[in-house]
Coordinates of C-alpha atoms and ligand atoms in Angstrom, one line a residue:
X76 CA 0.0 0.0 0.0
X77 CA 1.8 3.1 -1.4
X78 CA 1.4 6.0 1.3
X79 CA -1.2 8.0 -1.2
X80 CA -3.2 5.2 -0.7
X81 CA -3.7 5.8 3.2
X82 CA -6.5 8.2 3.4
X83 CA -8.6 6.0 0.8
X84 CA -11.1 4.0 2.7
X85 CA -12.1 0.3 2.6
X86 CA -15.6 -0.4 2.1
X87 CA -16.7 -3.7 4.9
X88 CA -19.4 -5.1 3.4
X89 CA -21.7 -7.1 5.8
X90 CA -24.0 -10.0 4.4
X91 CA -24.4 -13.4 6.2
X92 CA -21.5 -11.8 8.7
X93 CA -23.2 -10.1 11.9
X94 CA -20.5 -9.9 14.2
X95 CA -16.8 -8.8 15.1
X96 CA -15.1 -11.9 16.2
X97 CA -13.8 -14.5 14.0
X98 CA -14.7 -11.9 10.6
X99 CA -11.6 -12.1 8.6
X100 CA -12.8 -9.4 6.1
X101 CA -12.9 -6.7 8.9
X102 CA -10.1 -8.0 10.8
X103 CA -7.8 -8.0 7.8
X104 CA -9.1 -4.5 6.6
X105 CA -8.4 -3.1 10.3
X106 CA -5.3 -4.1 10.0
X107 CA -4.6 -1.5 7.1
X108 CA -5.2 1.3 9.3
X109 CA -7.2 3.3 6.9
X110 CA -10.7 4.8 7.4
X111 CA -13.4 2.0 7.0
X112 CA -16.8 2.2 5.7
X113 CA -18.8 -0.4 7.2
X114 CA -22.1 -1.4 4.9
X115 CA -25.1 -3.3 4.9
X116 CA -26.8 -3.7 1.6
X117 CA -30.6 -5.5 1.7
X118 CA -31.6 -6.4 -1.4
X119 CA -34.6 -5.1 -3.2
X120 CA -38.2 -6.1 -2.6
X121 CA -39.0 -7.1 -6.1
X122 CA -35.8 -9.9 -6.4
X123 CA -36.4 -13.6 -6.3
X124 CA -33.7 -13.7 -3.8
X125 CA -35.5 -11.3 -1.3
X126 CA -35.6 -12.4 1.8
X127 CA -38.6 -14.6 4.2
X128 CA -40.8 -12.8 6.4
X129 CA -38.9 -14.4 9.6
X130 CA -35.7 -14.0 8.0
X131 CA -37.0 -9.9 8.1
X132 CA -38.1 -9.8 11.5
X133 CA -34.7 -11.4 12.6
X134 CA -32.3 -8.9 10.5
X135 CA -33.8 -6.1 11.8
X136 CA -32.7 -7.3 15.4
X137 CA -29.6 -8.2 14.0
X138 CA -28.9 -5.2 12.0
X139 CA -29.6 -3.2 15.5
X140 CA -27.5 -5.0 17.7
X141 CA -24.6 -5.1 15.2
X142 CA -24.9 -1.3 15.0
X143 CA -24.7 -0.8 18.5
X144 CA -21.8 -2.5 19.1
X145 CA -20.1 -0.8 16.5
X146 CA -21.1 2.6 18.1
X147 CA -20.3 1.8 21.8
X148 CA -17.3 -0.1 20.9
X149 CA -15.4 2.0 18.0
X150 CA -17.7 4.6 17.5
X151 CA -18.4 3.4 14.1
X152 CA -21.5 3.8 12.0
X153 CA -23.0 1.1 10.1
X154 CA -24.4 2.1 6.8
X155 CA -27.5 0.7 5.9
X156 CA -28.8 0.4 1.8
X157 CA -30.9 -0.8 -0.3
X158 CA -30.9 -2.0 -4.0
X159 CA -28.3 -3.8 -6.4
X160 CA -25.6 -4.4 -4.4
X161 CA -23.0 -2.9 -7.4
X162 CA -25.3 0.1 -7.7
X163 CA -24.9 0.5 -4.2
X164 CA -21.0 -0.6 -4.0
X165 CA -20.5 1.9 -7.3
X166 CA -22.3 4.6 -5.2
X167 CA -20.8 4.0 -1.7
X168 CA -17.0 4.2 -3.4
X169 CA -18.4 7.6 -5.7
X170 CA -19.3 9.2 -2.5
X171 CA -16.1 8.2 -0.1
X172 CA -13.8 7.7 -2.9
X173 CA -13.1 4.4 -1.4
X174 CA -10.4 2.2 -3.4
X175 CA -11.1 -1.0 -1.7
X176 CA -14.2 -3.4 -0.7
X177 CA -13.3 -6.6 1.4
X178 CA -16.3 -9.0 2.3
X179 CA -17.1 -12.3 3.3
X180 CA -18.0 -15.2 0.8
X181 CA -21.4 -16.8 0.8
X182 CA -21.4 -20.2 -0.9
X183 CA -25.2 -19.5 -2.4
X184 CA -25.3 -19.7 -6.1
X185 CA -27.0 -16.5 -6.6
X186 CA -24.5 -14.5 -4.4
X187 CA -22.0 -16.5 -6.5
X188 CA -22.6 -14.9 -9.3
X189 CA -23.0 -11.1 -7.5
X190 CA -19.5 -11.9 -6.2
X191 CA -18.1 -12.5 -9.5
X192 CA -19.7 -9.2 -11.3
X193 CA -18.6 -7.1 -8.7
X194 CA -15.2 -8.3 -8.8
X195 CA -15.1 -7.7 -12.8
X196 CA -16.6 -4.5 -12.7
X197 CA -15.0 -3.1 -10.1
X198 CA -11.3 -4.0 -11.0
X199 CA -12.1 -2.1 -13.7
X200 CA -12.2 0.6 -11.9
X201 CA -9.6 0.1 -10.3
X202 CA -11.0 -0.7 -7.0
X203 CA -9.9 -3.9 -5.4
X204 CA -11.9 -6.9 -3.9
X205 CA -10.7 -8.9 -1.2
X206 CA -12.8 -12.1 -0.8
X207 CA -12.5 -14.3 3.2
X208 CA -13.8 -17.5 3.6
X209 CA -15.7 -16.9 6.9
X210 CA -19.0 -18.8 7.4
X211 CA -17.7 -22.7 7.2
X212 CA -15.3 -25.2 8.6
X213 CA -14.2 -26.6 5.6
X214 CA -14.1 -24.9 2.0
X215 CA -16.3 -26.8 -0.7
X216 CA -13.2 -26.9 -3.2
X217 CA -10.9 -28.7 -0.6
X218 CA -12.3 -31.9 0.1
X219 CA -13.3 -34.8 -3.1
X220 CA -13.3 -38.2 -3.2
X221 CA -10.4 -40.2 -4.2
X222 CA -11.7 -40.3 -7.6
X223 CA -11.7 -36.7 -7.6
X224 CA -15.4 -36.2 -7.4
X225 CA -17.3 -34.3 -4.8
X226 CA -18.8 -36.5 -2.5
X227 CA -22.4 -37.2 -2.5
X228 CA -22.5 -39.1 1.2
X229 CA -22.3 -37.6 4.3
X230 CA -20.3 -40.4 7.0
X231 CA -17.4 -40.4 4.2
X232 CA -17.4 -36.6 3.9
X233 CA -17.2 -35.7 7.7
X234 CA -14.6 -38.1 7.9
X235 CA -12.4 -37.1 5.5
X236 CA -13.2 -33.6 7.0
X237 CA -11.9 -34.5 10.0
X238 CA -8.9 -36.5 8.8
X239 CA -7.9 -33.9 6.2
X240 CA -8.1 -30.7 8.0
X241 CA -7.1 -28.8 10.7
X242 CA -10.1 -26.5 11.7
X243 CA -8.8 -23.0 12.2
X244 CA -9.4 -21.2 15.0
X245 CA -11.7 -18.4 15.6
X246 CA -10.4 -14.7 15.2
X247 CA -10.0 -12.1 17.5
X248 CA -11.8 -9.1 17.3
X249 CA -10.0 -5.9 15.6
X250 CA -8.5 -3.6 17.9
X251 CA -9.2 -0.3 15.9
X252 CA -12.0 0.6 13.5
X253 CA -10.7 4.4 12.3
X254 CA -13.6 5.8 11.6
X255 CA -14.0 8.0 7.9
X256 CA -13.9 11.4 7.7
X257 CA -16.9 11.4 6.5
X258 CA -19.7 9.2 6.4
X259 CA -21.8 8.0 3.3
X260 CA -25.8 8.4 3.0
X261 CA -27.7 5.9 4.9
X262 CA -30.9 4.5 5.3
X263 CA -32.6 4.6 9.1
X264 CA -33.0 0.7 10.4
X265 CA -37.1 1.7 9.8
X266 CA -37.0 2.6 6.6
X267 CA -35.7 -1.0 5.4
X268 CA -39.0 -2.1 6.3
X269 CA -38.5 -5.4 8.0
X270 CA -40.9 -5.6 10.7
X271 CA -43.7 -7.6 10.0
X272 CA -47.3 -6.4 9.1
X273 CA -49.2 -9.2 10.7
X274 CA -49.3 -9.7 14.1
X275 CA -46.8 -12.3 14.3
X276 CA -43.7 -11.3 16.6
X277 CA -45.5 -12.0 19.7
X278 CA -43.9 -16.2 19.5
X279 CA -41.0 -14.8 18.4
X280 CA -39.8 -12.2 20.8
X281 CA -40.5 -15.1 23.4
X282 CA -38.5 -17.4 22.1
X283 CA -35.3 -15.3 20.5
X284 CA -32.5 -13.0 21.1
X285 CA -31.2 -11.9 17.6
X286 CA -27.1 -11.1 18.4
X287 CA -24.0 -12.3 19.1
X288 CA -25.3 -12.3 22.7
X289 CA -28.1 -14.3 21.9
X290 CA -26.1 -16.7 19.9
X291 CA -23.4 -17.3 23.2
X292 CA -25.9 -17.5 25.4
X293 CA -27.3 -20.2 23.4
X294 CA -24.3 -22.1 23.0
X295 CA -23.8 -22.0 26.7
X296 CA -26.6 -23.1 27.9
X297 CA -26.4 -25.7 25.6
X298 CA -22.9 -26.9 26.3
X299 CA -23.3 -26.7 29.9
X300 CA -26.8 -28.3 30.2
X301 CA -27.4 -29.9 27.3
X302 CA -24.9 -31.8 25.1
X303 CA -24.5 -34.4 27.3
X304 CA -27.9 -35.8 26.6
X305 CA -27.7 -34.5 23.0
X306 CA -28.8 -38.0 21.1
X307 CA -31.7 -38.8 22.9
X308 CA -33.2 -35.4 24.0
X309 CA -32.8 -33.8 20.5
X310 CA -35.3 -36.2 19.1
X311 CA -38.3 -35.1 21.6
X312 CA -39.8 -32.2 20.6
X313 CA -41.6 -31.4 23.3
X314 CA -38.1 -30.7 25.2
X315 CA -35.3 -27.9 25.0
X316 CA -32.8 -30.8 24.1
X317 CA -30.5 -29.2 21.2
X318 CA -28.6 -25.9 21.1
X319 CA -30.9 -23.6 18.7
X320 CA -28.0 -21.8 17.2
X321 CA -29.3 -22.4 13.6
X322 CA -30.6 -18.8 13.5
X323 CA -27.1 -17.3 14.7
X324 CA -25.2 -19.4 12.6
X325 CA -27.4 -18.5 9.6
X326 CA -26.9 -14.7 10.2
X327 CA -23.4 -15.2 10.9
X328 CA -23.3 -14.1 14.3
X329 CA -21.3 -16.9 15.8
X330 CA -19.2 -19.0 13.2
X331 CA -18.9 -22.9 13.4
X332 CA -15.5 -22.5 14.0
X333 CA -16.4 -20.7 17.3
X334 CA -19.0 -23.2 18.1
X335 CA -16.5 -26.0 17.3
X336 CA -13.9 -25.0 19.6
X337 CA -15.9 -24.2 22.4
X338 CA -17.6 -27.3 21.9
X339 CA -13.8 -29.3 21.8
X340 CA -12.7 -27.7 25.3
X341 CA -16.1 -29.4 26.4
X342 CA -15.1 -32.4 25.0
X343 CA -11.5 -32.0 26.9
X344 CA -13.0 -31.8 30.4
X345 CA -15.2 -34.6 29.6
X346 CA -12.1 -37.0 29.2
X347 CA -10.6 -35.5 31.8
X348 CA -13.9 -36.6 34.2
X349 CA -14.1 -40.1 32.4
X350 CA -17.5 -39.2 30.8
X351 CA -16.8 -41.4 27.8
X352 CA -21.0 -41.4 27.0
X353 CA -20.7 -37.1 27.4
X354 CA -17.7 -37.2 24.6
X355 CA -19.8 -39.4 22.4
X356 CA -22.7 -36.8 22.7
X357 CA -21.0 -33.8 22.2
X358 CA -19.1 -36.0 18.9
X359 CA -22.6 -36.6 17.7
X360 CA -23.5 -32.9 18.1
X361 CA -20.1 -31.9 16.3
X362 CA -21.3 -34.1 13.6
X363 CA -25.1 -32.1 13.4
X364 CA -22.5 -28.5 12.6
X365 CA -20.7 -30.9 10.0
X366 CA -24.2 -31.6 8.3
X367 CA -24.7 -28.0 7.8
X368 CA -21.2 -27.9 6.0
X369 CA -22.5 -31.0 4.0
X370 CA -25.8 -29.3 2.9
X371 CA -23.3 -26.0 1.7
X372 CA -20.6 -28.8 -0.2
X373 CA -23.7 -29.8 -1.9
X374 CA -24.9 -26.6 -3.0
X375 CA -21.8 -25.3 -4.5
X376 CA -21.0 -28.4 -6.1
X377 CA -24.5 -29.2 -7.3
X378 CA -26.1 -25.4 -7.6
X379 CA -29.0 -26.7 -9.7
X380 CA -30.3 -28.4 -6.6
X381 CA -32.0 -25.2 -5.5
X382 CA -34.8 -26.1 -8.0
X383 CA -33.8 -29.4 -9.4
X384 CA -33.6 -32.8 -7.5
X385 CA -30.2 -34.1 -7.0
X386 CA -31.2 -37.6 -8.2
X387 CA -32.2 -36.4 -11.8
X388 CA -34.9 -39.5 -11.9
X389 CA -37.2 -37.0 -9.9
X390 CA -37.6 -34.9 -12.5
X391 CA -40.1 -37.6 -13.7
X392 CA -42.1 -37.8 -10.7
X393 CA -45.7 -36.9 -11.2
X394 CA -46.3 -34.1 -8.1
X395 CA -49.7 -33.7 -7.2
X396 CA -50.8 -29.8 -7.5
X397 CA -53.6 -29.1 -4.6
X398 CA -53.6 -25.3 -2.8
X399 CA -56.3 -27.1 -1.0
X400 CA -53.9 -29.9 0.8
X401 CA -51.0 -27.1 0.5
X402 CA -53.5 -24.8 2.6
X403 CA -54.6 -27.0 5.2
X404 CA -50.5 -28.2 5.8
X405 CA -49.1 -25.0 6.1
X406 CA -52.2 -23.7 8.5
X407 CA -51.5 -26.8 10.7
X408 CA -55.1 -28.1 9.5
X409 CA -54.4 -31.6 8.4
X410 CA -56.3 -33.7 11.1
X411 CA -52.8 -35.2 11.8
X412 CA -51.8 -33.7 15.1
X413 CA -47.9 -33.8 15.1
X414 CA -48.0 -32.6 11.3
X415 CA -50.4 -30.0 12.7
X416 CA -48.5 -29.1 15.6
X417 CA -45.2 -28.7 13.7
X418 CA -46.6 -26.2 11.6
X419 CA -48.1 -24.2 14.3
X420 CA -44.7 -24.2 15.9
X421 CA -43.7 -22.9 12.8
X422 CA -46.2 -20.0 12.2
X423 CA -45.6 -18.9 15.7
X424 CA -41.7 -19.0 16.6
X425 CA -40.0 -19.3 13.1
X426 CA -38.4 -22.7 14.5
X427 CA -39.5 -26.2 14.0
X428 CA -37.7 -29.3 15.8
X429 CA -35.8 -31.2 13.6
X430 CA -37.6 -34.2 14.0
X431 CA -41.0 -32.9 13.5
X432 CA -39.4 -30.9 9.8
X433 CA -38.8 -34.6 8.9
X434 CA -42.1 -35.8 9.5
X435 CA -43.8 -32.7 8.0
X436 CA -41.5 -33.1 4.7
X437 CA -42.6 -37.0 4.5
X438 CA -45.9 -35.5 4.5
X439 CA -46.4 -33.3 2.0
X440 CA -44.1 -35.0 -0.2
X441 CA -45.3 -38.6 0.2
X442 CA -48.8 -38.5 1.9
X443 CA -49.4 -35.4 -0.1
X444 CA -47.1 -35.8 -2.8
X445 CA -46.8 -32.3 -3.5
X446 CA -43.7 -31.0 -4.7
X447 CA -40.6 -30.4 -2.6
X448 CA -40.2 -26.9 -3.5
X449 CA -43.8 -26.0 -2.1
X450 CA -42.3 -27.4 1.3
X451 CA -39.1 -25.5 0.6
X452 CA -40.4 -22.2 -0.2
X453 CA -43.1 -22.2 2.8
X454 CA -40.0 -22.8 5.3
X455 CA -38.4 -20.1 3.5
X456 CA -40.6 -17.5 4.3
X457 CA -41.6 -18.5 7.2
X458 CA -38.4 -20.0 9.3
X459 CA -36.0 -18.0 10.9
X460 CA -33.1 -20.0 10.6
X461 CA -34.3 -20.5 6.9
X462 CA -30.9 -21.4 5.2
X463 CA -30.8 -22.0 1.0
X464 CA -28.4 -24.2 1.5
X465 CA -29.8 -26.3 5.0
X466 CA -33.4 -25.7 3.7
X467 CA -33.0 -27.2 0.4
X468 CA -31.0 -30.2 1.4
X469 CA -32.9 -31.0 4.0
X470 CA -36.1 -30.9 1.5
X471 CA -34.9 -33.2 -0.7
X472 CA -33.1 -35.4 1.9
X473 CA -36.8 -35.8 3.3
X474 CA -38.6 -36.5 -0.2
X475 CA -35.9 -39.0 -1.1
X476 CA -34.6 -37.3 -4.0
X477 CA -31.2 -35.6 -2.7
X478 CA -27.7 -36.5 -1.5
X479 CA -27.6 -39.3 1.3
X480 CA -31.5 -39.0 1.2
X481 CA -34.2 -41.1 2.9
X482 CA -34.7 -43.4 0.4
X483 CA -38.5 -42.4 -1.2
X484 CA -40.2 -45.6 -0.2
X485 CA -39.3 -45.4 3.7
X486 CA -42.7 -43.0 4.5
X487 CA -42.5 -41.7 7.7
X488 CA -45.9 -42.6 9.8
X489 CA -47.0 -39.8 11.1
X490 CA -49.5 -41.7 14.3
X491 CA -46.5 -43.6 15.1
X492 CA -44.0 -41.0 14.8
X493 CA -46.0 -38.9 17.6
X494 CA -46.5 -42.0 19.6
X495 CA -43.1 -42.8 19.4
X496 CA -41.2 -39.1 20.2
X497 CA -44.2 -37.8 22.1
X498 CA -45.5 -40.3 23.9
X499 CA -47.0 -38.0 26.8
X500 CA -48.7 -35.8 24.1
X501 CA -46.8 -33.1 25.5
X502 CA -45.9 -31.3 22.1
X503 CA -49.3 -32.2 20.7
X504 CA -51.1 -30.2 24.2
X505 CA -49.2 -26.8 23.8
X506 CA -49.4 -26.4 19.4
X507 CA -53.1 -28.3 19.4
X508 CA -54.7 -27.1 22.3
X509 CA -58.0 -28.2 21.2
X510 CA -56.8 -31.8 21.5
X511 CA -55.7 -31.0 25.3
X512 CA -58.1 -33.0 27.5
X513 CA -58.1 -36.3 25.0
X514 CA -56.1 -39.0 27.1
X515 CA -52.6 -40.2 25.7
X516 CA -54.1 -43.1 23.7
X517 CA -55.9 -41.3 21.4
X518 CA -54.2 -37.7 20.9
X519 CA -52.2 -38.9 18.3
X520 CA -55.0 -40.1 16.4
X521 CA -58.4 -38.6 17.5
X522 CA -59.8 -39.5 13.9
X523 CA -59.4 -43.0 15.5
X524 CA -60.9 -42.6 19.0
X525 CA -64.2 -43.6 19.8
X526 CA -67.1 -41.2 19.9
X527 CA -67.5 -41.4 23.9
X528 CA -63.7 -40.6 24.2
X529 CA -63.9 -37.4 22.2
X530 CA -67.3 -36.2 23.6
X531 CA -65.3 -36.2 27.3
X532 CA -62.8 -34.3 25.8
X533 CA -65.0 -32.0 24.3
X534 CA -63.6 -32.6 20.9
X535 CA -65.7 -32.4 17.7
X536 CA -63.8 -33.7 14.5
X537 CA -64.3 -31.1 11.6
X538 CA -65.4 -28.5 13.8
X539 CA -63.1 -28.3 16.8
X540 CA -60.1 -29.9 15.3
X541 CA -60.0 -31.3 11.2
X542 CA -60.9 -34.6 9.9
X543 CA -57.8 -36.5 8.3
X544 CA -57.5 -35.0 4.8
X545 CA -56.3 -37.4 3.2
X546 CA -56.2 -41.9 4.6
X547 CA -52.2 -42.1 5.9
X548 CA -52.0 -45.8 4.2
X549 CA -53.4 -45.3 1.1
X550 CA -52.1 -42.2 0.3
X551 CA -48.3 -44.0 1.3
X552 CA -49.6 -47.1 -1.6
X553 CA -50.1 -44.5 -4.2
X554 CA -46.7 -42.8 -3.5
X555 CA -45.0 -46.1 -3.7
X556 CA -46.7 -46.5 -7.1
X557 CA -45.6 -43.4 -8.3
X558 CA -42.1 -44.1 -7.0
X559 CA -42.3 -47.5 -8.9
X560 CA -42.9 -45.9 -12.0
X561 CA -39.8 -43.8 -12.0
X562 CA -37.2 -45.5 -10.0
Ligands
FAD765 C1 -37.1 -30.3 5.7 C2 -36.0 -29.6 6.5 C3 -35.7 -28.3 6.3 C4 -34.7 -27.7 7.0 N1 -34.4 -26.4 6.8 C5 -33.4 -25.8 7.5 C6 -33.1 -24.4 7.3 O1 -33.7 -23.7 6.5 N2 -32.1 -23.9 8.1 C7 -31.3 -24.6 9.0 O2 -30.4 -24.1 9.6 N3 -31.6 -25.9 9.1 C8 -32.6 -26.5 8.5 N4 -32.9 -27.9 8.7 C9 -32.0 -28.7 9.5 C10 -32.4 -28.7 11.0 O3 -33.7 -29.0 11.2 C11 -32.1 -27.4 11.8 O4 -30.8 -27.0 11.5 C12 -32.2 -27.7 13.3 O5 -33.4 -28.1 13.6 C13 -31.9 -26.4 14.0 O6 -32.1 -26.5 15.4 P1 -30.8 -26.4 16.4 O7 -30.0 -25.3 16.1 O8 -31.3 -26.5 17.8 O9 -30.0 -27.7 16.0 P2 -29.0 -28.6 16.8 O10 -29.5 -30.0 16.8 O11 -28.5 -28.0 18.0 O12 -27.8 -28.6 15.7 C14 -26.7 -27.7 15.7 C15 -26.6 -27.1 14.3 O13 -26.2 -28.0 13.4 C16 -26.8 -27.7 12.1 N5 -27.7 -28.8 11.7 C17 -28.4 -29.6 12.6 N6 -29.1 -30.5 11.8 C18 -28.9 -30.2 10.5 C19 -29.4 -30.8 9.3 N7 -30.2 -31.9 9.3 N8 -29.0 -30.2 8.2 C20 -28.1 -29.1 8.2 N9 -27.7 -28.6 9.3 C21 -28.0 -29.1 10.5 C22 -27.6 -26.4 12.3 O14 -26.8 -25.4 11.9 C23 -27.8 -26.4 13.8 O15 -28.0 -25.1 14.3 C24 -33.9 -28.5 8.0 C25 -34.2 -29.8 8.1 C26 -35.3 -30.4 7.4 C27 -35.6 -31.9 7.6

């Protein structure tokens, strides 16, 4: 850097980044000692890529919290935009005459492709780009099979994850922000728009603390109460069993580096206190963080999954196409009470339990057999954690048709699933309170229970609670026909 080019400020340019540990673009740019413009770009309305509802109402916490702790702790402002992000960049570097942008790569094809314009347009202008891998343990483009292909199962992958690489550790936060001379336009937080319309936040301000204080806390509690219970609790629903980072780690305000680390000096004083099951817990968990690097390895390597299945016989399947069915699923109307109660869950905190997202995939793509995508768009807009990358593997893991996926003909049931990871009804009593006084027998299946049972209960099917809209077992014969017929 020749001295002329001191007073020239760097443009940070926050995406999928919220935080000021372990972010290599702001770290490295701090290091430069020039003035830095710190930005925030949200795309516009009208895009395909704009963003969920949830995903809204969770940005605008994050934005807020992010901008505070720039304020209190470097006096920094964080500028906040809206449009084409080049438009903006061009803009942003007109008005500071900035000479440099460094950000933080997202591995979704879409931002891809943004990356790669701005790059060529801007070194054109003599402005350069400085790209950090920031939001994953391992880089898609370092680990292949031995034939040199990207891996397509998960066991293998983690392994040679864990064989091949040393995970870096997480990165201290900068010691200096200089702040610009002068500061570029910016939008106020309200005029982005991201607060919901509908009356909607009430669930979620219960249940979440958007921030890299939110996020620790999280990890905490979960680390210190938790893990060691991790594979059995995180399959009952009705209990706070797993860490419910996915949020953070979506918005990039803890990294899975930091969560890795942390979760290896647990794994350290378990050894040292002989807790052989606790280390096998908190492996298992590790293993849940190298999923969500498996769902991003699949996405870069196979971008056309974000519409197309994986397992290119799919493309022959013949979906059903009912906004009745679609309706009555994503209302939480179905007359099956853990689908129903899943997608309550859903509406009201942005989160569903893991378990419960497999068994309300298996239903709309197998009892249902709607498409995928119908799934994967609904738990766009209305998840908080919603991830392109987690969301869409984990839609086509569940239909069948995606990498390591539940094979097609294995249909979840959904009776026996409830009676099986809810057996008290617990989970089914707090999302279907209308099924509340119906004794354990029968809540997972009132359409079953006799007359008398659901009179006590005070339970009318199709006016208190739905009929079944559609017969579990014959709805799971014609999928299996349909899957004949293609596989
Ligand atoms: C149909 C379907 C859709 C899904 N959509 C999303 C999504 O949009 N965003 C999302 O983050 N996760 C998604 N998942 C994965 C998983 O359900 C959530 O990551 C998990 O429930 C989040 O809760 P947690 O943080 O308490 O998880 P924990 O059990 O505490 O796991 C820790 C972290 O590991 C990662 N993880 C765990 N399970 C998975 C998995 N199966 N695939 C990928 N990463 C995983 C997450 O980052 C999670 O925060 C989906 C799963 C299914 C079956």
């Amino acid at each position: 850097m020749s001295d002329s080019e001191k007073d020239f400020p760097v443009i940070i340019w926050f995406r999928q980044d919220m935080r000021l540990v372990d972010h290599p673009a702001l770290l490295e740019a701090s290091k430069l000692r020039r003035p830095l413009i710190l930005l925030y770009i949200l795309p516009e309305r009208e895009t395909d890529w704009f963003l969920g509802g949830a995903t809204c109402w969770w940005l605008h916490r994050s934005l807020q919290v992010l901008s505070d702790h720039l304020k209190a702790e470097f006096n920094q402002k964080l500028i906040l935009r809206q449009g084409d992000a080049l438009t903006v960049l061009k803009d942003v570097i007109q008005q500071t005459e900035a000479s440099a942008v460094f950000w933080n790569r997202i591995y979704e094809p879409h931002e891809q492709a943004t990356d790669e314009q701005i790059i060529t347009e801007l070194s054109d202008e003599a402005v350069v780009c400085e790209l950090f891998p920031a939001s994953l343990l391992v880089d898609p483009t370092d680990i292949y099979t031995q034939s040199d292909n990207p891996y397509q199962v998960f066991t293998p992958f983690w392994i040679a994850c864990l064989k091949k690489l040393e995970f870096a550790k997480p990165l201290p936060k900068p010691k200096k922000l200089t702040v610009p001379k002068k500061f570029p336009q910016s939008l106020a937080l309200k005029d982005l728009k991201l607060n919901p319309t509908i009356d909607w936040a009430g669930g979620l301000e219960e249940m979440w603390s958007p921030g890299t204080e939110g996020a620790l806390k999280n990890l905490d509690k979960f680390l210190t109460e938790l893990v060691e219970d991790y594979q059995e609790e995180r399959n009952l629903p009705s209990h706070y069993g797993t860490s419910r980072l996915s949020p953070h780690l979506h918005f990039g305000e803890i990294t899975p580096r930091q969560v890795y680390w942390e979760t290896q000096d647990v794994i350290a004083k378990f050894r040292d206190q002989n807790k052989s099951d606790a280390v096998k817990n908190a492996d298992i968990y590790l293993s849940e963080i190298g999923w969500r690097e498996f769902s991003y390895y699949v996405l870069y390597h196979f971008p056309h999954t974000v519409s197309e299945p994986l397992q290119e016989k799919f493309q022959d399947f013949s979906w059903k196409s009912s906004k009745k069915w679609l309706k009555a699923w994503q209302k939480g109307q179905t007359g099956y009470p853990i689908v129903d109660a899943g997608m309550r869950e859903l509406w009201l905190t942005g989160w569903m339990h893991n378990r419960v997202r497999m068994i309300v995939a298996s239903f709309l793509t197998k009892d249902l057999q709607i498409h995928w995508r119908e799934g994967a768009d609904w738990f766009m807009d209305t998840l908080v954690d919603a991830d392109l990358a987690s969301n869409t593997f984990g839609w086509q893991w569940a239909s069948g048709c995606g990498a390591d996926a539940a094979p097609y003909f294995r249909v979840f049931n959904p009776t026996t699933q409830s009676e099986k990871f809810d057996k008290q009804g617990d989970y089914l009593r707090k999302w279907c309170p209308e099924l509340a006084d119906l004794p354990n027998k029968w809540i997972h299946k009132p359409a079953e229970a006799p007359e008398q049972v659901l009179q006590q209960a005070g339970v009318e099917l199709g006016k208190d609670y739905p009929k079944p809209i559609v017969n579990h077992a014959e709805q799971r014969d014609l999928a299996l026909e349909k899957w004949e017929k293609i596989k």
